[in-house]
Amino acid sequence: MKIVLARIDDRFIHGQVLTRWIKTNAADRIIVVSDEVAADEMRKTLILSVAPSNVKASVVSISKMEKAFHSPRYQNTTAMLLFESPSDIVALIEAGVPIETVNVGGMRFANERKQITKSVSVTKKDIHAFEKLHELGVKLELRQLPSDSSENFIQVLRNETKIK
């Protein structure tokens, strides 16, 4: 399997993904990777209902994604992976799926979160997971749309949270 984009966006499949990202990063399949979402039939159904008809879409657990990535059945598949949190990406990499770059697109604000940018808010757990991704050599880019300039997310995060 070839991963053409790994993106954190807790809205998963929505207008930006459908009209911009899928055109810039041609993929046969959009895969939402989340243990939480894979276990929630209602969320899973809602997410899959908005997928474009010309692209296969799946919602899978981290372990199922790891198995699919290594399966000969999917060796010629190009995939866009969508994640809800950086912790899920850490778990997938630790399970043996190589991800070199992560696009940080959107993590909505909630009371327990600190707003880092207009579209990204994080918890302490998220901050630690982003630091772990950085330690693993993963490039973290902040970019809403493919046409936007890419920013170094770890620098933005550290500046806003005063880490290191």
XYZ file of C-alpha atoms in Angstrom:
164
model
C 0.000 0.000 0.000
C 1.195 3.469 -0.815
C 0.126 6.192 1.625
C -0.248 9.419 -0.355
C -1.400 11.529 2.603
C -1.684 11.051 6.367
C -3.861 13.847 7.766
C -5.206 14.684 11.204
C -8.654 16.191 10.777
C -11.350 15.297 13.268
C -14.034 16.154 10.707
C -12.653 13.303 8.568
C -14.374 13.343 5.154
C -15.663 16.853 4.385
C -15.498 19.529 1.703
C -11.761 20.264 1.881
C -10.879 16.581 1.703
C -13.361 15.917 -1.096
C -12.620 18.915 -3.288
C -8.973 19.737 -2.633
C -6.910 17.063 -0.899
C -8.161 14.105 -2.938
C -7.379 15.974 -6.175
C -3.868 16.910 -5.047
C -3.149 13.473 -3.553
C -4.856 11.031 -5.895
C -5.912 7.979 -3.913
C -7.931 4.859 -4.638
C -9.118 4.755 -1.069
C -9.803 7.060 1.883
C -9.243 5.267 5.177
C -10.297 6.688 8.529
C -8.029 5.085 11.126
C -9.457 5.172 14.635
C -10.251 2.491 17.201
C -12.912 4.759 18.680
C -14.700 5.523 15.408
C -14.393 1.934 14.133
C -16.261 0.779 17.253
C -19.060 3.363 16.847
C -21.457 2.166 14.143
C -23.365 5.457 13.959
C -20.259 7.604 13.486
C -18.849 5.112 11.032
C -22.042 5.143 8.952
C -22.201 8.948 8.946
C -18.574 9.292 7.859
C -18.897 6.733 5.070
C -22.159 8.269 3.820
C -20.340 11.414 2.643
C -17.515 9.633 0.837
C -17.278 10.331 -2.893
C -18.661 7.598 -5.130
C -15.440 7.396 -7.177
C -13.222 6.593 -4.161
C -13.560 3.625 -1.821
C -13.835 4.600 1.827
C -13.266 2.598 4.991
C -13.236 3.135 8.725
C -10.839 0.747 10.446
C -9.128 0.151 13.769
C -5.402 0.696 14.142
C -4.716 -3.058 14.157
C -6.833 -3.625 11.042
C -4.966 -0.804 9.254
C -1.640 -2.372 10.183
C -2.769 -5.727 8.751
C -4.150 -4.124 5.564
C -0.946 -2.135 5.030
C 1.131 -5.321 5.076
C -1.346 -7.418 3.076
C -0.385 -8.361 -0.504
C -4.057 -7.752 -1.372
C -3.535 -3.990 -1.009
C 0.006 -3.686 -2.412
C -1.177 -1.645 -5.431
C -3.594 0.520 -3.432
C -2.978 4.233 -2.947
C -4.531 5.491 0.266
C -5.273 8.727 2.064
C -5.280 8.086 5.814
C -7.387 10.320 8.027
C -6.884 10.417 11.794
C -8.660 12.018 14.720
C -5.610 12.307 16.952
C -1.818 12.134 16.872
C -1.913 9.259 19.393
C -3.501 7.029 16.757
C -0.640 7.801 14.371
C 1.958 6.988 17.021
C 0.233 3.643 17.620
C 0.124 2.868 13.894
C 3.812 3.706 13.404
C 4.726 1.614 16.453
C 2.728 -1.244 14.864
C 5.043 -1.094 11.859
C 3.371 1.230 9.353
C 5.896 3.778 8.060
C 4.539 7.320 7.982
C 7.054 10.020 7.130
C 4.864 13.135 7.011
C 1.662 14.092 8.793
C -0.543 16.952 7.697
C -2.141 18.590 10.726
C -5.396 20.021 9.443
C -8.012 20.312 12.129
C -8.573 19.430 15.761
C -11.598 21.224 17.124
C -11.659 23.294 20.275
C -13.210 21.960 23.487
C -12.932 22.998 27.139
C -10.003 20.706 27.955
C -8.052 21.815 24.870
C -5.622 24.667 24.284
C -6.114 26.486 21.011
C -2.837 26.524 19.046
C -4.115 27.940 15.730
C -7.553 28.871 14.436
C -8.106 25.243 13.395
C -6.011 23.211 15.861
C -6.610 22.763 19.590
C -4.729 20.192 21.661
C -4.795 18.327 24.947
C -1.691 17.465 26.978
C -1.956 13.927 25.577
C -1.930 15.355 22.030
C 1.146 17.472 22.811
C 3.029 14.414 24.059
C 1.969 12.417 20.983
C 3.145 15.189 18.628
C 6.480 15.273 20.471
C 6.741 11.492 20.091
C 6.030 11.754 16.346
C 8.764 14.390 16.088
C 11.187 12.100 17.989
C 10.314 9.307 15.533
C 11.422 11.577 12.679
C 7.945 12.311 11.331
C 7.623 15.654 9.551
C 4.631 17.530 10.976
C 3.167 20.117 8.646
C 0.401 22.551 9.473
C -1.705 23.217 6.406
C -5.462 23.527 5.956
C -5.529 23.356 2.158
C -3.019 22.050 -0.390
C -2.652 25.591 -1.760
C -1.672 27.004 1.666
C 1.950 27.401 2.709
C 3.204 24.545 4.835
C 4.291 25.495 8.361
C 6.447 23.419 10.697
C 3.799 22.287 13.180
C 6.190 21.246 15.953
C 7.610 24.797 16.018
C 4.130 26.312 16.098
C 3.128 23.898 18.880
C 6.223 24.621 20.945
C 5.845 28.375 20.500
C 2.212 28.255 21.617
C 2.686 25.833 24.522
C 6.169 26.986 25.568
C 7.625 23.479 25.301
C 11.417 23.306 24.859
